[in-house]
Amino acid sequence: MRWDHLRLAEDAAAPDLPLIERRAVARTFDTPEFRGMTFYEVHAKTIINRVPAASRVPFEWTVNPYRGCSHACVYCFARKTHEYLDLDAGADFDSRIVVKVNAAERVRAELSAPRWRGAPIAMGTNVDCYQRAEGRYRLMPGILAALRDAANPFSILTKGSLILRDLPLLREANERTRVSTAVSVGFADASLWRLVEPGTPSPHRRLEVCAALNGAGVRCGVLMAPVLPYLADSPAQLEEAVRRIAAAGATSVTPIPLHLRPGAREWFLAWLRRHRPDLVVPYARLYGGGAYAPKEYQDGIVAQVRDLAAKYGIADPPHRDVPPAPPPPPGPHQLSLL
Ligand code: SF4
């Protein structure tokens, strides 16, 4: 998604101007939660977007009400997409958030268009739709209400506990159509969490969210992503994570080893140099300058998690939904949950 999709109608004559000059309304809030952050309020021309066929992801349609993500995960591979907006993939991605303020209105309009065929819609596929901004902008309730009213199947992947705010809407939608959710929890280690996912609720809190969703009858699995080589991939660490995931009642667990695509790669390796310089060489050896760990490594993680899932009684065995070498877009949450 580039600014072309976000541009206000009156900006049509100035497509190449940088962000602020496109008349996006820039807003800051002087509260501790949003200090240092800028929100760019824009009106999307379209909101239900088709994933390019070349992406080879198992979903076709997405809705993404935000660009950039205050959850600020150092490994996030949606970072690269911020560069398409004339912003950088590092601190700007974490603190300069594009908000499509008309998202709910557009979803409702596009779902009712004669050409729309009711295909499943995936949310959280690029950046987190329940990041902190959602607490203020409240775009998701309108989106969920539109999906509920159209009985259109959908999935949500998130690290945000804010999803529980919308539990009544999720339950209503779940009575009319196929709804599935997943939380992303790559590891259970709280000290690692503070370093690599500084803006997110803790893994423990995310698993409480998973339990609450399942307890309310809304199916919720766990995307165990990313599994971080040398940081969170020992047999003991994998077992602790899967044990906790099972205890939360997750309906499935799907592991994905870390990807280091351009954009995320630079940011993650800079973090590694600062915090774990001892791992710079092992990472260079494992990734060999590419974006993916070797197939043997990935298969080994999947096999271990599969065995652990069986041991702890998680119903759906792990499987690899994502082919090993897709092109960069869309974002960090690339599994269909439907
Ligand atoms: S990985 Fe997900 S939650 Fe983390 S910064 Fe990226 S989009 Fe946000």
XYZ file of C-alpha atoms in Angstrom, residues 4 9 21 71 92-93 111 114 118 125 133 135 153 165 180 187 214 232-233 250 272 301 305 321 336:
25
model
C -1.919 6.532 -3.684
C -9.476 13.267 -2.997
C 2.213 17.882 2.445
C 4.273 -2.511 19.489
C 9.321 6.074 12.383
C 7.640 2.684 12.055
C -18.927 -5.296 1.745
C -22.480 -5.928 -5.735
C -18.143 -12.601 0.699
C -1.746 -9.377 8.327
C -3.685 3.678 18.690
C -7.567 2.452 22.125
C -16.006 -14.570 7.551
C -12.723 -4.841 24.492
C -11.130 -17.131 14.040
C 8.429 -17.340 23.358
C -11.659 -19.467 23.747
C 14.437 -18.696 22.324
C 14.888 -21.949 20.434
C -5.045 -22.581 22.363
C 21.689 -7.818 18.064
C 11.640 -26.262 14.918
C 6.783 -27.969 18.313
C 1.464 -22.716 5.888
C -4.440 -17.575 7.300
